[in-house]
mmCIF file of N, CA and C in Angstrom:
data_model
loop_
_atom_site.group_PDB
_atom_site.id
_atom_site.type_symbol
_atom_site.label_atom_id
_atom_site.label_comp_id
_atom_site.label_asym_id
_atom_site.label_seq_id
_atom_site.Cartn_x
_atom_site.Cartn_y
_atom_site.Cartn_z
ATOM 1 N N UNK A 1 -33.379 -11.512 36.630
ATOM 2 C CA UNK A 1 -33.879 -12.881 37.103
ATOM 3 C C UNK A 1 -35.666 -13.830 36.692
ATOM 4 N N UNK A 2 -36.077 -12.613 36.365
ATOM 5 C CA UNK A 2 -37.622 -12.894 35.790
ATOM 6 C C UNK A 2 -37.478 -13.355 34.381
ATOM 7 N N UNK A 3 -36.584 -12.907 33.760
ATOM 8 C CA UNK A 3 -36.458 -13.113 32.045
ATOM 9 C C UNK A 3 -35.873 -14.657 32.163
ATOM 10 N N UNK A 4 -35.056 -14.834 32.711
ATOM 11 C CA UNK A 4 -34.614 -16.568 33.041
ATOM 12 C C UNK A 4 -35.540 -17.083 33.183
ATOM 13 N N UNK A 5 -36.418 -16.821 33.834
ATOM 14 C CA UNK A 5 -37.823 -17.918 34.170
ATOM 15 C C UNK A 5 -38.717 -18.284 32.850
ATOM 16 N N UNK A 6 -38.717 -16.805 32.720
ATOM 17 C CA UNK A 6 -39.944 -16.204 31.581
ATOM 18 C C UNK A 6 -39.307 -17.481 30.092
ATOM 19 N N UNK A 7 -37.812 -17.116 30.160
ATOM 20 C CA UNK A 7 -37.365 -17.964 28.976
ATOM 21 C C UNK A 7 -37.301 -19.279 29.023
ATOM 22 N N UNK A 8 -36.897 -19.774 30.744
ATOM 23 C CA UNK A 8 -36.730 -21.436 31.115
ATOM 24 C C UNK A 8 -38.529 -21.547 30.615
ATOM 25 N N UNK A 9 -39.409 -20.940 30.975
ATOM 26 C CA UNK A 9 -40.823 -21.602 30.634
ATOM 27 C C UNK A 9 -41.339 -21.587 29.318
ATOM 28 N N UNK A 10 -40.566 -20.801 28.621
ATOM 29 C CA UNK A 10 -41.279 -20.891 26.964
ATOM 30 C C UNK A 10 -40.382 -22.163 26.606
ATOM 31 N N UNK A 11 -38.821 -22.722 26.774
ATOM 32 C CA UNK A 11 -38.166 -23.353 26.039
ATOM 33 C C UNK A 11 -39.046 -24.953 27.161
ATOM 34 N N UNK A 12 -39.367 -24.890 28.257
ATOM 35 C CA UNK A 12 -40.601 -25.936 28.788
ATOM 36 C C UNK A 12 -41.654 -26.287 28.025
ATOM 37 N N UNK A 13 -42.506 -24.666 28.030
ATOM 38 C CA UNK A 13 -42.956 -24.658 26.817
ATOM 39 C C UNK A 13 -43.355 -25.628 25.323
ATOM 40 N N UNK A 14 -42.394 -25.290 24.947
ATOM 41 C CA UNK A 14 -41.750 -25.275 23.392
ATOM 42 C C UNK A 14 -41.218 -27.077 23.411
ATOM 43 N N UNK A 15 -41.000 -27.983 24.568
ATOM 44 C CA UNK A 15 -40.864 -28.739 25.158
ATOM 45 C C UNK A 15 -41.653 -29.680 25.011
ATOM 46 N N UNK A 16 -42.769 -29.305 25.663
ATOM 47 C CA UNK A 16 -44.293 -29.768 25.822
ATOM 48 C C UNK A 16 -44.599 -29.919 24.680
ATOM 49 N N UNK A 17 -44.539 -28.616 23.815
ATOM 50 C CA UNK A 17 -45.269 -28.458 22.262
ATOM 51 C C UNK A 17 -45.104 -29.812 21.247
ATOM 52 N N UNK A 18 -43.814 -29.905 21.521
ATOM 53 C CA UNK A 18 -42.875 -31.076 20.594
ATOM 54 C C UNK A 18 -42.966 -32.288 21.560
ATOM 55 N N UNK A 19 -42.954 -32.603 22.368
ATOM 56 C CA UNK A 19 -43.474 -33.469 23.106
ATOM 57 C C UNK A 19 -45.073 -33.605 22.383
ATOM 58 N N UNK A 20 -45.777 -32.965 22.521
ATOM 59 C CA UNK A 20 -46.992 -33.353 22.495
ATOM 60 C C UNK A 20 -47.371 -33.676 20.844
ATOM 61 N N UNK A 21 -47.004 -32.402 20.316
ATOM 62 C CA UNK A 21 -47.109 -33.058 18.396
ATOM 63 C C UNK A 21 -45.905 -34.433 18.307
ATOM 64 N N UNK A 22 -45.218 -34.796 18.758
ATOM 65 C CA UNK A 22 -44.710 -36.515 18.567
ATOM 66 C C UNK A 22 -45.501 -37.461 19.163
ATOM 67 N N UNK A 23 -46.474 -37.458 20.217
ATOM 68 C CA UNK A 23 -47.526 -37.801 20.864
ATOM 69 C C UNK A 23 -48.382 -38.013 19.346
ATOM 70 N N UNK A 24 -49.063 -36.947 19.495
ATOM 71 C CA UNK A 24 -50.033 -36.545 18.161
ATOM 72 C C UNK A 24 -49.412 -38.053 17.204
ATOM 73 N N UNK A 25 -48.593 -37.407 16.446
ATOM 74 C CA UNK A 25 -47.976 -38.058 15.497
ATOM 75 C C UNK A 25 -47.902 -39.587 15.634
ATOM 76 N N UNK A 26 -47.409 -39.896 16.332
ATOM 77 C CA UNK A 26 -47.459 -41.547 16.773
ATOM 78 C C UNK A 26 -48.567 -42.044 17.050
ATOM 79 N N UNK A 27 -50.021 -40.997 17.521
ATOM 80 C CA UNK A 27 -50.936 -41.919 17.583
ATOM 81 C C UNK A 27 -51.812 -42.083 16.341
ATOM 82 N N UNK A 28 -51.286 -41.225 15.367
ATOM 83 C CA UNK A 28 -52.219 -41.164 14.270
ATOM 84 C C UNK A 28 -51.481 -42.175 13.286
ATOM 85 N N UNK A 29 -50.087 -42.215 13.381
ATOM 86 C CA UNK A 29 -49.207 -43.770 13.085
ATOM 87 C C UNK A 29 -49.940 -44.874 13.618
ATOM 88 N N UNK A 30 -50.146 -45.067 14.814
ATOM 89 C CA UNK A 30 -51.186 -46.246 15.370
ATOM 90 C C UNK A 30 -52.459 -46.084 14.413
ATOM 91 N N UNK A 31 -52.831 -45.823 14.442
ATOM 92 C CA UNK A 31 -54.240 -45.778 13.986
ATOM 93 C C UNK A 31 -54.465 -45.906 12.503
ATOM 94 N N UNK A 32 -53.308 -44.980 11.372
ATOM 95 C CA UNK A 32 -53.062 -45.956 9.997
ATOM 96 C C UNK A 32 -52.789 -46.977 10.147
ATOM 97 N N UNK A 33 -51.672 -47.284 10.960
ATOM 98 C CA UNK A 33 -51.221 -48.335 10.771
ATOM 99 C C UNK A 33 -51.971 -50.357 11.297
ATOM 100 N N UNK A 34 -53.092 -49.705 12.103
ATOM 101 C CA UNK A 34 -54.090 -50.721 12.642
ATOM 102 C C UNK A 34 -55.321 -50.945 11.107
ATOM 103 N N UNK A 35 -55.375 -49.657 10.544
ATOM 104 C CA UNK A 35 -56.472 -49.553 9.410
ATOM 105 C C UNK A 35 -55.741 -50.231 8.145
ATOM 106 N N UNK A 36 -54.287 -50.468 8.618
ATOM 107 C CA UNK A 36 -53.365 -51.075 7.243
ATOM 108 C C UNK A 36 -54.125 -52.600 7.849
ATOM 109 N N UNK A 37 -53.805 -52.570 8.614
ATOM 110 C CA UNK A 37 -53.265 -54.293 9.317
ATOM 111 C C UNK A 37 -54.879 -54.622 9.260
ATOM 112 N N UNK A 38 -56.524 -53.973 9.658
ATOM 113 C CA UNK A 38 -57.217 -54.630 9.153
ATOM 114 C C UNK A 38 -58.166 -54.515 7.919
ATOM 115 N N UNK A 39 -57.254 -53.557 6.648
ATOM 116 C CA UNK A 39 -57.247 -53.910 5.618
ATOM 117 C C UNK A 39 -56.990 -55.078 5.261
ATOM 118 N N UNK A 40 -55.507 -55.000 5.131
ATOM 119 C CA UNK A 40 -55.169 -56.515 4.963
ATOM 120 C C UNK A 40 -55.862 -57.579 5.763
ATOM 121 N N UNK A 41 -56.281 -57.776 6.952
ATOM 122 C CA UNK A 41 -57.089 -58.980 7.355
ATOM 123 C C UNK A 41 -58.480 -58.976 6.550
ATOM 124 N N UNK A 42 -58.185 -57.555 6.024
ATOM 125 C CA UNK A 42 -60.023 -58.235 5.540
ATOM 126 C C UNK A 42 -59.893 -58.563 3.827
ATOM 127 N N UNK A 43 -59.185 -58.127 3.448
ATOM 128 C CA UNK A 43 -58.659 -58.745 2.343
ATOM 129 C C UNK A 43 -58.048 -60.038 1.785
ATOM 130 N N UNK A 44 -57.084 -60.252 2.916
ATOM 131 C CA UNK A 44 -56.801 -61.977 3.151
ATOM 132 C C UNK A 44 -57.913 -62.926 3.593
ATOM 133 N N UNK A 45 -59.301 -62.110 3.725
ATOM 134 C CA UNK A 45 -59.885 -63.195 4.433
ATOM 135 C C UNK A 45 -60.389 -62.949 3.201
ATOM 136 N N UNK A 46 -61.295 -62.197 3.201
ATOM 137 C CA UNK A 46 -61.981 -62.109 0.777
ATOM 138 C C UNK A 46 -60.948 -63.030 0.132
ATOM 139 N N UNK A 47 -59.653 -63.339 0.289
ATOM 140 C CA UNK A 47 -58.711 -63.794 -0.549
ATOM 141 C C UNK A 47 -58.996 -65.643 -0.542
ATOM 142 N N UNK A 48 -58.484 -65.477 0.978
ATOM 143 C CA UNK A 48 -59.062 -67.261 1.371
ATOM 144 C C UNK A 48 -60.547 -67.400 1.029
ATOM 145 N N UNK A 49 -61.492 -66.951 0.998
ATOM 146 C CA UNK A 49 -62.917 -67.642 0.695
ATOM 147 C C UNK A 49 -62.547 -67.578 -1.145
ATOM 148 N N UNK A 50 -61.997 -66.709 -1.984
ATOM 149 C CA UNK A 50 -61.580 -67.036 -3.365
ATOM 150 C C UNK A 50 -60.691 -68.467 -3.246
ATOM 151 N N UNK A 51 -59.589 -68.235 -2.912
ATOM 152 C CA UNK A 51 -58.282 -69.263 -2.884
ATOM 153 C C UNK A 51 -59.168 -71.056 -2.323
ATOM 154 N N UNK A 52 -60.240 -70.923 -1.420
ATOM 155 C CA UNK A 52 -60.122 -72.021 -0.778
ATOM 156 C C UNK A 52 -61.094 -73.062 -2.088
ATOM 157 N N UNK A 53 -61.405 -72.134 -3.350
ATOM 158 C CA UNK A 53 -61.784 -72.852 -4.866
ATOM 159 C C UNK A 53 -60.804 -73.241 -5.455
ATOM 160 N N UNK A 54 -59.266 -72.668 -5.010
ATOM 161 C CA UNK A 54 -58.406 -72.457 -6.406
ATOM 162 C C UNK A 54 -57.765 -73.786 -5.663
ATOM 163 N N UNK A 55 -56.386 -74.149 -7.382
ATOM 164 C CA UNK A 55 -55.906 -75.298 -6.877
ATOM 165 C C UNK A 55 -54.140 -74.738 -6.440
ATOM 166 N N UNK A 56 -53.463 -75.398 -5.975
ATOM 167 C CA UNK A 56 -52.446 -74.572 -4.961
ATOM 168 C C UNK A 56 -51.549 -76.061 -5.096
ATOM 169 N N UNK A 57 -50.491 -75.577 -5.425
ATOM 170 C CA UNK A 57 -49.451 -76.566 -5.327
ATOM 171 C C UNK A 57 -47.976 -75.666 -5.119
ATOM 172 N N UNK A 58 -47.219 -76.397 -4.526
ATOM 173 C CA UNK A 58 -45.888 -76.063 -4.205
ATOM 174 C C UNK A 58 -45.085 -76.661 -5.128
ATOM 175 N N UNK A 59 -43.541 -76.167 -5.477
ATOM 176 C CA UNK A 59 -42.589 -76.834 -5.898
ATOM 177 C C UNK A 59 -41.595 -76.278 -5.426
ATOM 178 N N UNK A 60 -40.052 -76.944 -4.912
ATOM 179 C CA UNK A 60 -38.703 -76.334 -4.985
ATOM 180 C C UNK A 60 -38.412 -76.629 -5.936
ATOM 181 N N UNK A 61 -37.356 -75.098 -6.701
ATOM 182 C CA UNK A 61 -36.428 -75.185 -7.553
ATOM 183 C C UNK A 61 -34.632 -75.145 -7.536
ATOM 184 N N UNK A 62 -33.762 -75.927 -7.456
ATOM 185 C CA UNK A 62 -32.829 -76.086 -7.367
ATOM 186 C C UNK A 62 -31.836 -75.244 -8.449
ATOM 187 N N UNK A 63 -31.413 -73.781 -8.407
ATOM 188 C CA UNK A 63 -30.633 -73.908 -9.829
ATOM 189 C C UNK A 63 -29.557 -73.543 -9.824
ATOM 190 N N UNK A 64 -29.196 -72.422 -11.100
ATOM 191 C CA UNK A 64 -27.593 -72.904 -11.090
ATOM 192 C C UNK A 64 -27.018 -72.050 -9.701
ATOM 193 N N UNK A 65 -25.520 -71.906 -10.052
ATOM 194 C CA UNK A 65 -24.850 -71.943 -7.830
ATOM 195 C C UNK A 65 -25.291 -72.299 -6.867
ATOM 196 N N UNK A 66 -26.446 -73.485 -6.664
ATOM 197 C CA UNK A 66 -27.185 -74.331 -5.627
ATOM 198 C C UNK A 66 -28.040 -72.892 -5.094
ATOM 199 N N UNK A 67 -28.627 -72.168 -5.830
ATOM 200 C CA UNK A 67 -29.966 -71.159 -5.317
ATOM 201 C C UNK A 67 -30.929 -71.959 -5.187
ATOM 202 N N UNK A 68 -31.512 -71.879 -3.907
ATOM 203 C CA UNK A 68 -33.164 -72.398 -3.806
ATOM 204 C C UNK A 68 -34.277 -71.493 -4.215
ATOM 205 N N UNK A 69 -35.606 -72.074 -5.187
ATOM 206 C CA UNK A 69 -36.508 -71.216 -5.463
ATOM 207 C C UNK A 69 -37.384 -71.600 -4.858
ATOM 208 N N UNK A 70 -38.226 -71.548 -3.526
ATOM 209 C CA UNK A 70 -39.714 -71.631 -3.726
ATOM 210 C C UNK A 70 -40.325 -71.166 -4.101
ATOM 211 N N UNK A 71 -41.481 -71.977 -4.866
ATOM 212 C CA UNK A 71 -42.682 -71.466 -5.819
ATOM 213 C C UNK A 71 -43.772 -72.141 -5.209
ATOM 214 N N UNK A 72 -44.260 -71.276 -5.169
ATOM 215 C CA UNK A 72 -45.785 -71.747 -4.586
ATOM 216 C C UNK A 72 -46.767 -71.353 -5.854
ATOM 217 N N UNK A 73 -48.103 -71.810 -6.265
ATOM 218 C CA UNK A 73 -48.727 -71.342 -7.401
ATOM 219 C C UNK A 73 -50.204 -71.972 -7.010
ATOM 220 N N UNK A 74 -51.015 -70.496 -7.466
ATOM 221 C CA UNK A 74 -52.740 -70.526 -6.990
ATOM 222 C C UNK A 74 -53.174 -70.678 -8.738
ATOM 223 N N UNK A 75 -53.686 -71.906 -8.978
ATOM 224 C CA UNK A 75 -54.281 -71.693 -10.352
ATOM 225 C C UNK A 75 -56.053 -71.598 -10.068
ATOM 226 N N UNK A 76 -56.380 -70.883 -10.219
ATOM 227 C CA UNK A 76 -58.049 -70.002 -10.093
ATOM 228 C C UNK A 76 -58.595 -70.704 -11.519
ATOM 229 N N UNK A 77 -60.207 -69.702 -11.758
ATOM 230 C CA UNK A 77 -60.762 -69.933 -12.586
ATOM 231 C C UNK A 77 -59.945 -69.120 -13.594
ATOM 232 N N UNK A 78 -59.746 -67.778 -13.054
ATOM 233 C CA UNK A 78 -59.713 -66.905 -14.422
ATOM 234 C C UNK A 78 -58.271 -66.829 -14.479
ATOM 235 N N UNK A 79 -57.226 -66.937 -13.473
ATOM 236 C CA UNK A 79 -55.654 -66.916 -14.153
ATOM 237 C C UNK A 79 -55.245 -67.367 -13.228
ATOM 238 N N UNK A 80 -53.495 -67.511 -13.409
ATOM 239 C CA UNK A 80 -52.772 -68.434 -12.402
ATOM 240 C C UNK A 80 -51.591 -67.044 -11.952
ATOM 241 N N UNK A 81 -51.480 -67.528 -10.501
ATOM 242 C CA UNK A 81 -50.100 -67.098 -9.904
ATOM 243 C C UNK A 81 -49.345 -67.631 -9.507
ATOM 244 N N UNK A 82 -47.909 -67.043 -8.881
ATOM 245 C CA UNK A 82 -47.119 -67.818 -8.722
ATOM 246 C C UNK A 82 -46.195 -66.674 -7.497
ATOM 247 N N UNK A 83 -45.982 -67.024 -6.374
ATOM 248 C CA UNK A 83 -45.508 -66.193 -5.575
ATOM 249 C C UNK A 83 -44.276 -67.054 -5.469
ATOM 250 N N UNK A 84 -42.721 -66.711 -5.564
ATOM 251 C CA UNK A 84 -41.336 -66.866 -4.899
ATOM 252 C C UNK A 84 -41.542 -66.479 -3.723
ATOM 253 N N UNK A 85 -40.207 -67.279 -3.202
ATOM 254 C CA UNK A 85 -39.197 -67.059 -1.691
ATOM 255 C C UNK A 85 -38.032 -67.351 -2.596
ATOM 256 N N UNK A 86 -36.944 -66.391 -2.498
ATOM 257 C CA UNK A 86 -35.972 -66.513 -3.052
ATOM 258 C C UNK A 86 -34.768 -65.334 -2.478
ATOM 259 N N UNK A 87 -33.453 -65.656 -1.861
ATOM 260 C CA UNK A 87 -33.118 -64.435 -1.263
ATOM 261 C C UNK A 87 -33.361 -63.684 -0.745
ATOM 262 N N UNK A 88 -34.395 -64.943 0.431
ATOM 263 C CA UNK A 88 -35.377 -64.043 2.472
ATOM 264 C C UNK A 88 -36.359 -62.891 1.542
ATOM 265 N N UNK A 89 -36.370 -62.757 0.174
ATOM 266 C CA UNK A 89 -37.522 -62.056 -0.435
ATOM 267 C C UNK A 89 -38.909 -63.050 -1.304
ATOM 268 N N UNK A 90 -39.822 -61.965 -0.806
ATOM 269 C CA UNK A 90 -41.405 -63.282 -1.258
ATOM 270 C C UNK A 90 -41.534 -62.205 -2.526
ATOM 271 N N UNK A 91 -41.914 -62.426 -3.606
ATOM 272 C CA UNK A 91 -42.962 -61.645 -4.705
ATOM 273 C C UNK A 91 -43.911 -62.685 -5.358
ATOM 274 N N UNK A 92 -44.802 -61.514 -5.875
ATOM 275 C CA UNK A 92 -45.894 -62.406 -6.193
ATOM 276 C C UNK A 92 -46.238 -61.982 -7.833
ATOM 277 N N UNK A 93 -46.062 -62.747 -8.822
ATOM 278 C CA UNK A 93 -46.598 -62.860 -10.339
ATOM 279 C C UNK A 93 -47.714 -63.367 -10.693
ATOM 280 N N UNK A 94 -47.932 -62.539 -11.768
ATOM 281 C CA UNK A 94 -49.830 -63.245 -12.209
ATOM 282 C C UNK A 94 -48.953 -64.166 -13.053
ATOM 283 N N UNK A 95 -49.890 -65.148 -13.789
ATOM 284 C CA UNK A 95 -49.563 -65.547 -15.095
ATOM 285 C C UNK A 95 -49.304 -64.335 -16.813
ATOM 286 N N UNK A 96 -48.994 -64.885 -18.145
ATOM 287 C CA UNK A 96 -49.397 -63.786 -18.758
ATOM 288 C C UNK A 96 -48.625 -64.814 -19.866
ATOM 289 N N UNK A 97 -49.254 -64.118 -21.608
ATOM 290 C CA UNK A 97 -49.352 -65.325 -22.278
ATOM 291 C C UNK A 97 -47.738 -65.079 -22.482
ATOM 292 N N UNK A 98 -47.639 -66.959 -23.337
ATOM 293 C CA UNK A 98 -46.343 -67.621 -23.507
ATOM 294 C C UNK A 98 -46.421 -68.418 -24.648
ATOM 295 N N UNK A 99 -45.334 -68.665 -25.274
ATOM 296 C CA UNK A 99 -45.425 -69.605 -26.394
ATOM 297 C C UNK A 99 -45.366 -70.537 -26.174
ATOM 298 N N UNK A 100 -44.538 -70.674 -25.080
ATOM 299 C CA UNK A 100 -44.523 -72.141 -24.802
ATOM 300 C C UNK A 100 -44.328 -72.244 -23.108
ATOM 301 N N UNK A 101 -44.454 -73.378 -22.206
ATOM 302 C CA UNK A 101 -44.524 -73.305 -21.243
ATOM 303 C C UNK A 101 -44.942 -71.963 -20.332
ATOM 304 N N UNK A 102 -45.316 -71.395 -18.835
ATOM 305 C CA UNK A 102 -46.130 -70.848 -18.231
ATOM 306 C C UNK A 102 -45.024 -69.350 -17.879
ATOM 307 N N UNK A 103 -44.924 -68.307 -17.922
ATOM 308 C CA UNK A 103 -44.502 -66.964 -18.417
ATOM 309 C C UNK A 103 -45.123 -66.546 -17.115
ATOM 310 N N UNK A 104 -44.516 -66.077 -15.859
ATOM 311 C CA UNK A 104 -45.117 -65.497 -15.104
ATOM 312 C C UNK A 104 -44.286 -64.046 -15.002
ATOM 313 N N UNK A 105 -45.554 -62.731 -14.309
ATOM 314 C CA UNK A 105 -44.532 -60.887 -14.032
ATOM 315 C C UNK A 105 -45.027 -60.958 -12.729
ATOM 316 N N UNK A 106 -44.285 -60.075 -12.746
ATOM 317 C CA UNK A 106 -44.477 -59.360 -11.582
ATOM 318 C C UNK A 106 -45.164 -58.345 -11.853
ATOM 319 N N UNK A 107 -46.460 -57.970 -10.868
ATOM 320 C CA UNK A 107 -47.087 -55.880 -10.812
ATOM 321 C C UNK A 107 -46.397 -55.149 -11.394
ATOM 322 N N UNK A 108 -45.089 -55.385 -11.340
ATOM 323 C CA UNK A 108 -44.294 -53.825 -12.148
ATOM 324 C C UNK A 108 -43.621 -54.293 -12.868
ATOM 325 N N UNK A 109 -44.005 -55.877 -13.479
ATOM 326 C CA UNK A 109 -43.182 -56.495 -14.856
ATOM 327 C C UNK A 109 -41.897 -56.019 -15.357
ATOM 328 N N UNK A 110 -41.059 -56.317 -13.986
ATOM 329 C CA UNK A 110 -39.679 -55.685 -14.202
ATOM 330 C C UNK A 110 -39.119 -57.313 -13.821
ATOM 331 N N UNK A 111 -39.390 -57.711 -12.866
ATOM 332 C CA UNK A 111 -39.215 -59.900 -12.960
ATOM 333 C C UNK A 111 -40.301 -60.582 -13.743
ATOM 334 N N UNK A 112 -39.588 -61.569 -14.280
ATOM 335 C CA UNK A 112 -40.285 -63.258 -15.022
ATOM 336 C C UNK A 112 -39.879 -64.293 -14.349
ATOM 337 N N UNK A 113 -40.524 -65.251 -14.027
ATOM 338 C CA UNK A 113 -40.710 -66.562 -13.836
ATOM 339 C C UNK A 113 -41.296 -67.029 -14.701
ATOM 340 N N UNK A 114 -40.298 -67.814 -15.963
ATOM 341 C CA UNK A 114 -40.442 -68.483 -16.791
ATOM 342 C C UNK A 114 -39.971 -70.278 -16.312
ATOM 343 N N UNK A 115 -41.492 -70.977 -16.711
ATOM 344 C CA UNK A 115 -41.253 -72.159 -16.246
ATOM 345 C C UNK A 115 -41.829 -72.826 -17.680
ATOM 346 N N UNK A 116 -40.971 -74.128 -17.615
ATOM 347 C CA UNK A 116 -41.202 -75.206 -18.742
ATOM 348 C C UNK A 116 -40.992 -76.665 -18.182
ATOM 349 N N UNK A 117 -42.403 -77.685 -18.195
ATOM 350 C CA UNK A 117 -42.115 -78.913 -17.773
ATOM 351 C C UNK A 117 -41.282 -78.700 -15.995
ATOM 352 N N UNK A 118 -40.186 -79.479 -16.063
ATOM 353 C CA UNK A 118 -39.469 -78.584 -14.681
ATOM 354 C C UNK A 118 -38.865 -77.590 -14.800
ATOM 355 N N UNK A 119 -37.978 -77.309 -15.972
ATOM 356 C CA UNK A 119 -36.973 -76.526 -15.803
ATOM 357 C C UNK A 119 -38.057 -75.250 -15.438
ATOM 358 N N UNK A 120 -37.397 -74.124 -15.147
ATOM 359 C CA UNK A 120 -37.278 -72.598 -14.418
ATOM 360 C C UNK A 120 -36.036 -71.529 -14.699
ATOM 361 N N UNK A 121 -36.556 -70.458 -14.956
ATOM 362 C CA UNK A 121 -35.856 -69.382 -15.160
ATOM 363 C C UNK A 121 -35.921 -67.718 -14.242
ATOM 364 N N UNK A 122 -35.435 -67.073 -13.909
ATOM 365 C CA UNK A 122 -36.069 -66.004 -13.026
ATOM 366 C C UNK A 122 -34.688 -64.845 -14.062
ATOM 367 N N UNK A 123 -35.292 -63.739 -14.032
ATOM 368 C CA UNK A 123 -35.032 -62.742 -14.906
ATOM 369 C C UNK A 123 -35.377 -61.272 -14.398
ATOM 370 N N UNK A 124 -34.619 -60.287 -14.244
ATOM 371 C CA UNK A 124 -35.185 -59.295 -14.249
ATOM 372 C C UNK A 124 -34.797 -58.070 -15.180
ATOM 373 N N UNK A 125 -35.756 -57.133 -15.931
ATOM 374 C CA UNK A 125 -35.533 -56.445 -17.085
ATOM 375 C C UNK A 125 -35.652 -54.884 -16.573
ATOM 376 N N UNK A 126 -33.732 -54.659 -16.727
ATOM 377 C CA UNK A 126 -33.830 -53.389 -16.415
ATOM 378 C C UNK A 126 -33.651 -52.433 -17.894
ATOM 379 N N UNK A 127 -34.907 -51.336 -17.776
ATOM 380 C CA UNK A 127 -34.831 -51.283 -18.889
ATOM 381 C C UNK A 127 -35.027 -52.151 -20.087
ATOM 382 N N UNK A 128 -34.330 -52.024 -21.213
ATOM 383 C CA UNK A 128 -34.084 -52.484 -22.376
ATOM 384 C C UNK A 128 -33.681 -54.185 -22.534
ATOM 385 N N UNK A 129 -32.503 -54.120 -21.346
ATOM 386 C CA UNK A 129 -31.660 -54.703 -21.330
ATOM 387 C C UNK A 129 -32.105 -56.444 -20.097
ATOM 388 N N UNK A 130 -32.653 -57.560 -20.549
ATOM 389 C CA UNK A 130 -32.439 -58.789 -19.302
ATOM 390 C C UNK A 130 -31.609 -58.961 -18.331
ATOM 391 N N UNK A 131 -31.124 -59.040 -17.121
ATOM 392 C CA UNK A 131 -30.250 -59.590 -16.338
ATOM 393 C C UNK A 131 -31.285 -61.065 -16.098
ATOM 394 N N UNK A 132 -30.239 -62.191 -16.031
ATOM 395 C CA UNK A 132 -30.454 -63.458 -15.591
ATOM 396 C C UNK A 132 -30.184 -63.528 -14.205
ATOM 397 N N UNK A 133 -31.641 -63.760 -13.695
ATOM 398 C CA UNK A 133 -31.105 -63.835 -12.075
ATOM 399 C C UNK A 133 -30.775 -65.382 -11.482
ATOM 400 N N UNK A 134 -31.435 -65.830 -12.039
ATOM 401 C CA UNK A 134 -30.937 -67.136 -11.943
ATOM 402 C C UNK A 134 -32.039 -68.465 -13.612
ATOM 403 N N UNK A 135 -31.100 -69.312 -13.749
ATOM 404 C CA UNK A 135 -31.082 -69.582 -14.470
ATOM 405 C C UNK A 135 -30.900 -71.481 -14.307
ATOM 406 N N UNK A 136 -31.472 -72.603 -15.663
ATOM 407 C CA UNK A 136 -31.247 -73.974 -15.316
ATOM 408 C C UNK A 136 -31.598 -74.114 -13.996
ATOM 409 N N UNK A 137 -32.846 -73.879 -13.159
ATOM 410 C CA UNK A 137 -33.839 -74.508 -12.385
ATOM 411 C C UNK A 137 -34.529 -75.442 -12.457
ATOM 412 N N UNK A 138 -34.275 -76.270 -11.930
ATOM 413 C CA UNK A 138 -35.117 -77.672 -11.660
ATOM 414 C C UNK A 138 -36.160 -77.739 -10.679
ATOM 415 N N UNK A 139 -36.585 -78.413 -10.783
ATOM 416 C CA UNK A 139 -37.638 -79.044 -9.633
ATOM 417 C C UNK A 139 -36.667 -79.898 -8.783
ATOM 418 N N UNK A 140 -37.264 -80.053 -7.599
ATOM 419 C CA UNK A 140 -36.372 -81.088 -7.067
ATOM 420 C C UNK A 140 -37.770 -82.060 -6.553
ATOM 421 N N UNK A 141 -37.108 -83.326 -6.787
ATOM 422 C CA UNK A 141 -38.124 -84.820 -6.249
ATOM 423 C C UNK A 141 -38.847 -84.443 -5.294
ATOM 424 N N UNK A 142 -39.523 -84.742 -4.966
ATOM 425 C CA UNK A 142 -40.788 -84.855 -3.993
ATOM 426 C C UNK A 142 -40.060 -85.469 -2.440
ATOM 427 N N UNK A 143 -39.231 -86.187 -3.308
ATOM 428 C CA UNK A 143 -38.824 -87.516 -2.102
ATOM 429 C C UNK A 143 -37.291 -86.915 -1.409
ATOM 430 N N UNK A 144 -36.851 -85.764 -2.329
ATOM 431 C CA UNK A 144 -35.660 -85.070 -1.297
ATOM 432 C C UNK A 144 -36.251 -83.935 -0.417
ATOM 433 N N UNK A 145 -37.360 -83.216 -0.487
ATOM 434 C CA UNK A 145 -37.858 -82.572 0.335
ATOM 435 C C UNK A 145 -38.417 -82.125 1.423
#
């Protein structure tokens, strides 16, 4: 009988240790999350002051098969950026050198948003092959938005 109580106490202690460990991990995760939120807030605040001197434009594109892409363009003195919203996701692009039009590339370099006048296309590069995601994208007239 005494042995059972000891084993029961040992299991209770193990449960306590596990719960304590989980609680410590949870608290550490919360601290990390709060640090991340604070860091993102600081970056956003710093970015907001930089963007206040930038030119902001928004365009809505209708592409093949009726797909819709919302593009927000940020033009600063040093560079230009595009933030695209499509298929429930948002992606950031930075302008790169192009022979004609504006070519924007994602941070990883695997996505390309290409615009020329009112036309645009979105491509994904898998290794050496290009997969066209959207083509024949046209800006919507501002009266239709």
